[in-house]
PDB file of C-alpha atoms and ligand atoms in Angstrom:
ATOM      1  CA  UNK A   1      95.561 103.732  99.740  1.00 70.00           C
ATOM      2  CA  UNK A   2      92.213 105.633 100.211  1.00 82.00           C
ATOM      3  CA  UNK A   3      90.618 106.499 103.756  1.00 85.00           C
ATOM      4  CA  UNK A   4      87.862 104.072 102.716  1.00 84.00           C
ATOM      5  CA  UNK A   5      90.072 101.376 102.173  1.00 93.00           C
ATOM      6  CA  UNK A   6      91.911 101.278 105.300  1.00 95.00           C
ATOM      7  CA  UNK A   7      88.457 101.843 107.222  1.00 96.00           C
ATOM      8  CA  UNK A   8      87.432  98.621 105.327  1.00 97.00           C
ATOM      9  CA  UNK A   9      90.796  96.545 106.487  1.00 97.00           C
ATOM     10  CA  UNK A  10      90.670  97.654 110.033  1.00 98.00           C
ATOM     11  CA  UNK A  11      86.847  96.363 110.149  1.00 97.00           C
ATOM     12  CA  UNK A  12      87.843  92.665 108.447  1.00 98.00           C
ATOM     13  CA  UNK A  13      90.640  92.756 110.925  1.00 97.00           C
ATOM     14  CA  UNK A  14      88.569  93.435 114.008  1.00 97.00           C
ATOM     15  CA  UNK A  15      86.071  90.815 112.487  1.00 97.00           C
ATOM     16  CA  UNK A  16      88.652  88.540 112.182  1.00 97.00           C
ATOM     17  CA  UNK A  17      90.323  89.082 115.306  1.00 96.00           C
ATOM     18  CA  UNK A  18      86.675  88.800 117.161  1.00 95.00           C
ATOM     19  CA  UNK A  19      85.388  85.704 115.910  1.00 96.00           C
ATOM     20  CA  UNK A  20      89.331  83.790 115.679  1.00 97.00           C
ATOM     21  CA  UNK A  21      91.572  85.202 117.782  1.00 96.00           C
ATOM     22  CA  UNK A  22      90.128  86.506 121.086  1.00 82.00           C
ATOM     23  CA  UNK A  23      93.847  88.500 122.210  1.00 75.00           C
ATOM     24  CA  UNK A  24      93.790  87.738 126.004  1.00 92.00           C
ATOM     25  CA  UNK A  25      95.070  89.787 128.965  1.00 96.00           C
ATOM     26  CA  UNK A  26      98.247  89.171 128.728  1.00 97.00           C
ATOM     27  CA  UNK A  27      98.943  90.382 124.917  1.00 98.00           C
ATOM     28  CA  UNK A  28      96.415  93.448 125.733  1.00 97.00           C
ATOM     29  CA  UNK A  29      98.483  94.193 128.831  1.00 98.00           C
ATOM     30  CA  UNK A  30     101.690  93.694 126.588  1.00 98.00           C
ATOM     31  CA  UNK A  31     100.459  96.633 124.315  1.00 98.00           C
ATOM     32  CA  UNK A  32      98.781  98.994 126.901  1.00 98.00           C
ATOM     33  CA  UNK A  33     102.406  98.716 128.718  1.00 98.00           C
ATOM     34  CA  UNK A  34     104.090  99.581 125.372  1.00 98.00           C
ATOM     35  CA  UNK A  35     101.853 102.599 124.534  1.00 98.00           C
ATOM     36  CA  UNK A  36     101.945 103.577 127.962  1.00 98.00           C
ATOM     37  CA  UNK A  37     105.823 103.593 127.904  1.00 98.00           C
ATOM     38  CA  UNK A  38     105.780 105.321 124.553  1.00 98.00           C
ATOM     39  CA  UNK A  39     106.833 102.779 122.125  1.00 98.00           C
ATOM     40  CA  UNK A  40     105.575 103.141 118.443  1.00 98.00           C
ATOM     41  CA  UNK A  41     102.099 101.295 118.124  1.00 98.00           C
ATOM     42  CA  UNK A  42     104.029  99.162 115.448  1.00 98.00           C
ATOM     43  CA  UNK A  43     103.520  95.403 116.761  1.00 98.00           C
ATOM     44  CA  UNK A  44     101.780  92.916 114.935  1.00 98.00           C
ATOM     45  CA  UNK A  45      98.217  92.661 114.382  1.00 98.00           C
ATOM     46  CA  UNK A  46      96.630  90.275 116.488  1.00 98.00           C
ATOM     47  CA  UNK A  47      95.659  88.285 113.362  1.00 98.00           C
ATOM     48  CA  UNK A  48      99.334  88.316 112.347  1.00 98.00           C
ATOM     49  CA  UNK A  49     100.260  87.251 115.451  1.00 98.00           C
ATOM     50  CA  UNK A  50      98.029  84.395 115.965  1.00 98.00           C
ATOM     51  CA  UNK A  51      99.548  83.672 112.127  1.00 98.00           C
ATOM     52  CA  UNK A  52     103.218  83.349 113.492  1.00 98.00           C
ATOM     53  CA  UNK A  53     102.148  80.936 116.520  1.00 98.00           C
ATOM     54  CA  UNK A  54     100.305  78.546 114.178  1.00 98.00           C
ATOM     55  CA  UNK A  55     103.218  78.637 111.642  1.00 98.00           C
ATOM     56  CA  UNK A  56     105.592  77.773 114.998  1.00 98.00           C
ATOM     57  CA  UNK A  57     103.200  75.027 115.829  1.00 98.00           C
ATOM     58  CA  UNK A  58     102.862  73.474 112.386  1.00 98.00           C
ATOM     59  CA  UNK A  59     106.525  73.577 112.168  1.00 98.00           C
ATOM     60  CA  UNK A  60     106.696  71.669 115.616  1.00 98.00           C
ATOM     61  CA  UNK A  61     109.305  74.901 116.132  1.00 98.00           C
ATOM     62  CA  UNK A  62     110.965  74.468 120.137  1.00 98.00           C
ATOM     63  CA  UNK A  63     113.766  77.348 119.520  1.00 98.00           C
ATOM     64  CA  UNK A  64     112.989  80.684 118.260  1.00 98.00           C
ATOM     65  CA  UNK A  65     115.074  83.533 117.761  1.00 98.00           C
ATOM     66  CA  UNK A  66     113.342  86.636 117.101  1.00 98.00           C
ATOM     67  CA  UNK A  67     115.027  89.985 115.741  1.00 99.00           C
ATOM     68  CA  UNK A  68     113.670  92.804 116.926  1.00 98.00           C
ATOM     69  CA  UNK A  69     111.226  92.617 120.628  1.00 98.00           C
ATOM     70  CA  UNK A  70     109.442  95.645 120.726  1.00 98.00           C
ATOM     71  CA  UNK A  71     107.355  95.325 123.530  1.00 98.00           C
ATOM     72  CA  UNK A  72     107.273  91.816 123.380  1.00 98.00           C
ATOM     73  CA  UNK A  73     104.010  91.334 121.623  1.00 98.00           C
ATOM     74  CA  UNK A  74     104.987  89.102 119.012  1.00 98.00           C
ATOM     75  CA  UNK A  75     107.577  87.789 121.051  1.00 98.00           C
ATOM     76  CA  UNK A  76     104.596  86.173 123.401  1.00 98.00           C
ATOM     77  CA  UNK A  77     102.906  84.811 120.555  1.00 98.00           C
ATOM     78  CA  UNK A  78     105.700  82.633 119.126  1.00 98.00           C
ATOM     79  CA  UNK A  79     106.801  82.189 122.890  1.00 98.00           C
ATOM     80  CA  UNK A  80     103.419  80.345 123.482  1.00 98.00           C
ATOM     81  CA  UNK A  81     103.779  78.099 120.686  1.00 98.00           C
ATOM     82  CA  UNK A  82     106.489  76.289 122.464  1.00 98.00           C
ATOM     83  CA  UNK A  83     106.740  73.399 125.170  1.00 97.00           C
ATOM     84  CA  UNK A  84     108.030  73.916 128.144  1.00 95.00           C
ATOM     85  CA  UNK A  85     111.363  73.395 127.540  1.00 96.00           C
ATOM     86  CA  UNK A  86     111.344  75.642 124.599  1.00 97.00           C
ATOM     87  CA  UNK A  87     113.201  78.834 124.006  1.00 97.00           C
ATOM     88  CA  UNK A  88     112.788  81.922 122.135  1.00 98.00           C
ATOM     89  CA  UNK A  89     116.021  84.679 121.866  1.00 98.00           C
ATOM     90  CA  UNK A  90     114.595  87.598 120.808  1.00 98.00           C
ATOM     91  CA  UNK A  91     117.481  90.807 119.952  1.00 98.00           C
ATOM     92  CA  UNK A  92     116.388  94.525 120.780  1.00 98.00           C
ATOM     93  CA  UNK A  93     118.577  97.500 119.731  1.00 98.00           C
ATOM     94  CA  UNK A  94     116.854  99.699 122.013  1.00 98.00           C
ATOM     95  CA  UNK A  95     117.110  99.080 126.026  1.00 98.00           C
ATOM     96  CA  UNK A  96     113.751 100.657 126.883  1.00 98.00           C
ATOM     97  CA  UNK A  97     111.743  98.456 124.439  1.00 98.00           C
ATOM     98  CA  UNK A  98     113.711  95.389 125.841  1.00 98.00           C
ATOM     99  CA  UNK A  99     112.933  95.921 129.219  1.00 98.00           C
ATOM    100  CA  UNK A 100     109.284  96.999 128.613  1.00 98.00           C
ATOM    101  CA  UNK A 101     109.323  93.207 126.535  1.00 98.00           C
ATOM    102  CA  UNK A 102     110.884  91.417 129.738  1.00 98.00           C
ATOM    103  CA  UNK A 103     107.927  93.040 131.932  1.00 98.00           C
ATOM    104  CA  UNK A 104     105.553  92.152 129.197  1.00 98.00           C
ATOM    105  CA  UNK A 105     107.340  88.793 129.014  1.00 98.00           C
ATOM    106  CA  UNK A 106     107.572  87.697 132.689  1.00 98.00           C
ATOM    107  CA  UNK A 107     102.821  88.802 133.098  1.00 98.00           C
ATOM    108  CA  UNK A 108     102.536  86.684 130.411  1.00 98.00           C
ATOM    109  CA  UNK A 109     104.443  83.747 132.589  1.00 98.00           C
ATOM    110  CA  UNK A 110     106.937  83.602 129.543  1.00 98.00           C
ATOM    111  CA  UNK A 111     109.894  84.633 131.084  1.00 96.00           C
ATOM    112  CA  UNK A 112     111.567  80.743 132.354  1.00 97.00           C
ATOM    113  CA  UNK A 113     111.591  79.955 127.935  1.00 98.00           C
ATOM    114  CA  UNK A 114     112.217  83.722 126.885  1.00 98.00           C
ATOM    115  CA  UNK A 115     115.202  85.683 126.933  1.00 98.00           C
ATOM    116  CA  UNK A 116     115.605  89.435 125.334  1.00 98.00           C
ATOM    117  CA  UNK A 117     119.097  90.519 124.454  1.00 98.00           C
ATOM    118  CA  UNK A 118     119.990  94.445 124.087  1.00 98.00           C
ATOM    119  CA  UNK A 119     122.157  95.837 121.501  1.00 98.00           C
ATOM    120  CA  UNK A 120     122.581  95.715 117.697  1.00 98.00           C
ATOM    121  CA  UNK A 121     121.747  92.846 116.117  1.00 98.00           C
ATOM    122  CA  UNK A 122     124.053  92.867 113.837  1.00 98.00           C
ATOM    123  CA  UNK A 123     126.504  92.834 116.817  1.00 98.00           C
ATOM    124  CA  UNK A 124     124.401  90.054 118.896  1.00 98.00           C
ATOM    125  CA  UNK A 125     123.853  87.734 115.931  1.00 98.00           C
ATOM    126  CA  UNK A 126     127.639  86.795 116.150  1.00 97.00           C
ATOM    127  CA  UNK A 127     128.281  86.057 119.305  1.00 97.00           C
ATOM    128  CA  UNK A 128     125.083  84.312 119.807  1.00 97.00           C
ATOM    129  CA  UNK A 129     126.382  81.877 116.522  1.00 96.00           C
ATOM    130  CA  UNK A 130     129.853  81.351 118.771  1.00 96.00           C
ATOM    131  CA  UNK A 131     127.795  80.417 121.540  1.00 95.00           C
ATOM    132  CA  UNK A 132     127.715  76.104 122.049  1.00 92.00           C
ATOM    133  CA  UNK A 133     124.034  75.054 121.830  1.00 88.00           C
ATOM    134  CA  UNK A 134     123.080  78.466 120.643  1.00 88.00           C
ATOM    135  CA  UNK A 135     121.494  77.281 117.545  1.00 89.00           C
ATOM    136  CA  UNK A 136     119.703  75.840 115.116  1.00 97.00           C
ATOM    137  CA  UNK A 137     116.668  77.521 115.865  1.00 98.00           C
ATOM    138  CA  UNK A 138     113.634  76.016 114.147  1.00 98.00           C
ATOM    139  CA  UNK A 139     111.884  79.449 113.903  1.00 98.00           C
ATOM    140  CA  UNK A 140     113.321  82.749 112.877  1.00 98.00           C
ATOM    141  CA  UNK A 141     111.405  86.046 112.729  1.00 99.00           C
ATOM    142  CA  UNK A 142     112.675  88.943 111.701  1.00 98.00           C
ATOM    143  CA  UNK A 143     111.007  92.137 112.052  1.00 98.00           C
ATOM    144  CA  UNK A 144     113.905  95.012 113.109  1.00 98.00           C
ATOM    145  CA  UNK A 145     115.655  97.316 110.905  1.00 98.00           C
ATOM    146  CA  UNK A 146     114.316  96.766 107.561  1.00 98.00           C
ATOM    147  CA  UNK A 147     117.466  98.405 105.729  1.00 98.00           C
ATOM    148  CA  UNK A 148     119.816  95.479 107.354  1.00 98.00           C
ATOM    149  CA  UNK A 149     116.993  92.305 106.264  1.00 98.00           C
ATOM    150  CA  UNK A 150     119.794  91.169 103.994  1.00 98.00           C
ATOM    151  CA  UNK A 151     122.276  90.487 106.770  1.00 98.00           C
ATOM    152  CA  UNK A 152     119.318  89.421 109.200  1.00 98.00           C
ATOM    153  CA  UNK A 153     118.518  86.827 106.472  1.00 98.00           C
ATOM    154  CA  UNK A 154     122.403  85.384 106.266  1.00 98.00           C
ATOM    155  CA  UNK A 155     122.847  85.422 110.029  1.00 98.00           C
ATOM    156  CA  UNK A 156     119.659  83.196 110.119  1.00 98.00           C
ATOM    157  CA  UNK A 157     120.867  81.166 107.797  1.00 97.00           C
ATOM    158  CA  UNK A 158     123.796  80.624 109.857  1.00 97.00           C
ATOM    159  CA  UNK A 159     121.986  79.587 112.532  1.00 98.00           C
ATOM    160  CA  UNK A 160     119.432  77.488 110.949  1.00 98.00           C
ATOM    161  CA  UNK A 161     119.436  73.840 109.969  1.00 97.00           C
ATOM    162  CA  UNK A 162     117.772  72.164 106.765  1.00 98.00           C
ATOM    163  CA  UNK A 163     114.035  72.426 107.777  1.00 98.00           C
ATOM    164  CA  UNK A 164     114.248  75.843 109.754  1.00 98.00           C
ATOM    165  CA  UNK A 165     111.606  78.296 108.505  1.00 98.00           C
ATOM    166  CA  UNK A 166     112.513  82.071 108.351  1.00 98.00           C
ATOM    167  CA  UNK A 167     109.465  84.916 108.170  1.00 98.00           C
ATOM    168  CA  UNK A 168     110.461  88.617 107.811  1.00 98.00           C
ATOM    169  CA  UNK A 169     107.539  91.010 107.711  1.00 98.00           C
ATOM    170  CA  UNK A 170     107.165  94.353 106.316  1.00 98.00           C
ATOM    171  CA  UNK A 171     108.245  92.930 102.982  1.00 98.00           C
ATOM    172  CA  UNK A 172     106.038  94.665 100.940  1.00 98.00           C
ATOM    173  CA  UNK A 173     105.517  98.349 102.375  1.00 96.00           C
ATOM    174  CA  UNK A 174     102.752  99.587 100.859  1.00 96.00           C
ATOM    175  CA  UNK A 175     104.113  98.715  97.227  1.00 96.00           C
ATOM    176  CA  UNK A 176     106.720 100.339  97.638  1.00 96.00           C
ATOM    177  CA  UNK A 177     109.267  96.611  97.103  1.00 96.00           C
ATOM    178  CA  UNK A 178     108.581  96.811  93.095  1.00 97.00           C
ATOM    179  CA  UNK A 179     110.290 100.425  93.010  1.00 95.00           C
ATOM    180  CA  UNK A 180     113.696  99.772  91.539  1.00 93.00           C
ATOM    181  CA  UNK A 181     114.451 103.242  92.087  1.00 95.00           C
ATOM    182  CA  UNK A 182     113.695 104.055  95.684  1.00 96.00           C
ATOM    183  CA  UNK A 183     116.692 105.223  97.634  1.00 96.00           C
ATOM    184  CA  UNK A 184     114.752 104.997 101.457  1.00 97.00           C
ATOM    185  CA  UNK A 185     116.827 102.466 102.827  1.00 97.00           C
ATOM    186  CA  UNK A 186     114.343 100.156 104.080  1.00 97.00           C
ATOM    187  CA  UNK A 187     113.382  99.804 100.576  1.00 97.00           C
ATOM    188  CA  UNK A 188     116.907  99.099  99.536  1.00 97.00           C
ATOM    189  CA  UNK A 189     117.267  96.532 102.231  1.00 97.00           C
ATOM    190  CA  UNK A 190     114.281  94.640 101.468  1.00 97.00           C
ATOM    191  CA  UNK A 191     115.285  94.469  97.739  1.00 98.00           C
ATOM    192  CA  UNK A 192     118.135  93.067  98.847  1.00 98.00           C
ATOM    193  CA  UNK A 193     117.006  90.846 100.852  1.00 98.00           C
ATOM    194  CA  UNK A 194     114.441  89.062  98.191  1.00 98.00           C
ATOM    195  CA  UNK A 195     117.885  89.099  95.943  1.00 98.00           C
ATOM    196  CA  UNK A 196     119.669  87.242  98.305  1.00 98.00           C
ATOM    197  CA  UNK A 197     117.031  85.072  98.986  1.00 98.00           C
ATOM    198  CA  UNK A 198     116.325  84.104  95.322  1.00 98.00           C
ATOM    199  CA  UNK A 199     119.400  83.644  94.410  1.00 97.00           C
ATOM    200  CA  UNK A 200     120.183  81.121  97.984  1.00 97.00           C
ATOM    201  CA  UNK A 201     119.816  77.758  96.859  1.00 97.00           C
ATOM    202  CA  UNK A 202     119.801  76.781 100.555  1.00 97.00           C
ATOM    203  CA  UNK A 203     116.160  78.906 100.529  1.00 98.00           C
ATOM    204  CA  UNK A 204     112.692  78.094  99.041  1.00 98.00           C
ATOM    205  CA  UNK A 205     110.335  81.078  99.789  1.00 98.00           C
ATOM    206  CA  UNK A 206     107.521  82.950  98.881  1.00 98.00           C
ATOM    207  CA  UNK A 207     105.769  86.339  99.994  1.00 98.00           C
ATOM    208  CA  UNK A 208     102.309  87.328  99.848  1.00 98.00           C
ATOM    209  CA  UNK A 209     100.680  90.993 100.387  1.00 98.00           C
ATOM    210  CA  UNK A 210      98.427  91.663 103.326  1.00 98.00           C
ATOM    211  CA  UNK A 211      96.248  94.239 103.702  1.00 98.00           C
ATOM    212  CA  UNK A 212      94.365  95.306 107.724  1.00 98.00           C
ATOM    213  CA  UNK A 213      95.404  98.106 110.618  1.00 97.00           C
ATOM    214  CA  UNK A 214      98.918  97.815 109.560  1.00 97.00           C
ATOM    215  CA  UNK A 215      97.501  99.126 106.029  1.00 96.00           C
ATOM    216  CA  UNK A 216      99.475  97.370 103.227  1.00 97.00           C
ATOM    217  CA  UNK A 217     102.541  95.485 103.899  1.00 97.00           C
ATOM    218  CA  UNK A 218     103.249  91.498 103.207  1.00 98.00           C
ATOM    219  CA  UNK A 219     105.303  88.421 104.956  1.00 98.00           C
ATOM    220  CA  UNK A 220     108.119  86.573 103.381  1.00 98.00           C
ATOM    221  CA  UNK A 221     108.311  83.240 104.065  1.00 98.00           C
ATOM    222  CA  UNK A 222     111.193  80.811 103.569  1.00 98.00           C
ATOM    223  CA  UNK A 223     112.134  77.346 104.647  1.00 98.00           C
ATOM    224  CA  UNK A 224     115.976  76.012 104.454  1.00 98.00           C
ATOM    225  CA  UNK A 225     116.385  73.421 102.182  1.00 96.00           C
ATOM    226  CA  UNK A 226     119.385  71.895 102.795  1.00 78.00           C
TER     227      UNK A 226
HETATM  228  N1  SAH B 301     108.370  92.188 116.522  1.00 77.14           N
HETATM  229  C1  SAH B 301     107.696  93.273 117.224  1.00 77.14           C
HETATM  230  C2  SAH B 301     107.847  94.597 116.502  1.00 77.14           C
HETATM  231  C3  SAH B 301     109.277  95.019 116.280  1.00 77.14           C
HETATM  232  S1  SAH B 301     109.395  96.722 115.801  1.00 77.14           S
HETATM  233  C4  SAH B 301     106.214  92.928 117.326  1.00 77.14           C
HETATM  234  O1  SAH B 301     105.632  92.599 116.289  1.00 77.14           O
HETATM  235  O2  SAH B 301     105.641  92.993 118.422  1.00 77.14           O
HETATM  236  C5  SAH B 301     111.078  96.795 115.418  1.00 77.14           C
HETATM  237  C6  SAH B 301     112.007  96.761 116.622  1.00 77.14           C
HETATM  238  O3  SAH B 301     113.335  96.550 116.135  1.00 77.14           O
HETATM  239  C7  SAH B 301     112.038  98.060 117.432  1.00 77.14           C
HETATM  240  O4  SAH B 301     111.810  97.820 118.794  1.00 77.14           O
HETATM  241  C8  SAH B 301     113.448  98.582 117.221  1.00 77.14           C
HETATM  242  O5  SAH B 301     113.999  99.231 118.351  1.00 77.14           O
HETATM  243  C9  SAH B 301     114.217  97.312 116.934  1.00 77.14           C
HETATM  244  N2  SAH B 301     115.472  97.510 116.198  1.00 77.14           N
HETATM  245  C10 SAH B 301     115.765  98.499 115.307  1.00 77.14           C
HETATM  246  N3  SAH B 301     117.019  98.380 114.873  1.00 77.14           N
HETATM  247  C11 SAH B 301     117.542  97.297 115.499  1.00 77.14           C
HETATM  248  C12 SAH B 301     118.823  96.669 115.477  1.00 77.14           C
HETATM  249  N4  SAH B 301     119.811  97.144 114.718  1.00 77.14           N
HETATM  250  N5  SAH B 301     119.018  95.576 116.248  1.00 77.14           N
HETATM  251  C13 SAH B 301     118.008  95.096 117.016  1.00 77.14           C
HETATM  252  N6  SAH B 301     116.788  95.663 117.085  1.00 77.14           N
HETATM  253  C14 SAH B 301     116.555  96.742 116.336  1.00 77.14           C
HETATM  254  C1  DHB B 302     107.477  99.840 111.080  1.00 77.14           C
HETATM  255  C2  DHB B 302     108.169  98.726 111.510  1.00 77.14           C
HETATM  256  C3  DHB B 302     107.531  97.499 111.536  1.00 77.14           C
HETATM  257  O1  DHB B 302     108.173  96.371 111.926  1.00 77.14           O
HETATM  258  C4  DHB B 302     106.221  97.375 111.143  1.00 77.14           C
HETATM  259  O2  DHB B 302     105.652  96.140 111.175  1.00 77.14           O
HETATM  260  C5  DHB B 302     105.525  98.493 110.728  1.00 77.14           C
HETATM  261  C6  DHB B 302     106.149  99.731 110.703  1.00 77.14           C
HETATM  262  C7  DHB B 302     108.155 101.151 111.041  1.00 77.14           C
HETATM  263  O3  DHB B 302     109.333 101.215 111.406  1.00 77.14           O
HETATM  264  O4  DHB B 302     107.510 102.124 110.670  1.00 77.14           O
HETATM  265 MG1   MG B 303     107.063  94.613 111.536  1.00 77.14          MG
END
């Protein structure tokens, strides 16, 4: 992508984010705390996030589970589409981004619905499916390590019911999805997820590309059938 191009994207996306989307103190706070603490500026765009609350309000979502916190910025967005007896798991590999999220988590007056658990979650996912009352969650976004979105996609299957919608972003990386040949395993992983996904008859999905200040990436979205 040229220099221009990206100049162009980041200007729709502050004009979009200006006029519709007006991020408050509490999701500012959420990423001053995260650059301040030295996590990788890699959140969600504003836009996007105000994109994943609507979709958990349209889908009348009250249980999220989230894979992969961060710093909790996306994590507050799909936490504030829920009532008040709503709850959102969110899994973080990496104990400093966790407990930057729970700070994050508790200013934004989040943390009575919100919960972030530390370790793999590829180790998390199956004790959280053994748990009573653990699942179905209406909502699942996943947004962790791209090279295991294959696995992320069964284990929210697992823990979905017919109606649950599941969104995994970064599924287009800058092209880079249509490159049969690309070893990088993040590329693998995504190919494998759409694979898995297409061929799931429990899945009906689509993806589109997106283009702003996270320069050109896309969103998958799926909803279980049956
Ligand atoms: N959803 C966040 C951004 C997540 S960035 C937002 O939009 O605000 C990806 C996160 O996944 C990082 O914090 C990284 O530490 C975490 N991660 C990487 N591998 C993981 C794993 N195996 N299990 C759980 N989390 C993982
Ligand atoms: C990266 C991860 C993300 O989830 C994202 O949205 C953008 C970039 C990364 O690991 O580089
Ligand atoms: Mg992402």
């Amino acid at each position: 992508m040229t220099q221009e191009n990206q100049e162009r994207w980041n200007a729709v996306d502050r004009f979009i984010t200006d006029i519709l989307v007006r991020d408050d103190e509490a999701l500012t706070a959420a990423l001053a705390s995260s650059d301040a603490a030295g996590l990788p500026a890699i959140a969600v765009a504003p836009n996007q996030g105000k994109l994943l609350y609507l979709l958990a309000q349209l889908q009348g979502a009250r249980t999220v589970l989230e894979i992969g916190t961060l710093g909790g910025y996306s994590t507050i967005w799909l936490a504030r589409a829920l009532p008040e007896e709503g709850r959102l798991i969110s899994l973080e590999y990496n104990p400093a981004h966790a407990e930057v999220a729970r700070a994050n988590l508790a200013h934004a007056g989040l943390d009575k619905i919100t919960e972030v658990r530390t370790g793999a979650a590829l180790e998390i996912l199956p004790k959280l499916a053994a748990e009573p009352g653990a699942g179905p969650f209406d909502l699942i976004f996943i947004d962790a390590d791209k090279e295991n979105n294959r696995r992320y996609v069964e284990w929210a299957l697992k823990l979905s019911r017919p109606g649950s919608v599941i969104i995994v972003d970064n599924a287009v990386r800058g092209g880079a999805v249509v490159d049969a040949d690309n070893t990088h395993p993040a590329i693998v992983g995504t190919r494998e997820m759409y694979e898995l996904v297409a061929r799931e008859p429990r899945l009906n999905a689509t993806a589109v590309q997106t283009v702003g200040t996270k320069g050109y990436d896309g969103l998958l979205v799926a909803r279980v059938v049956a």
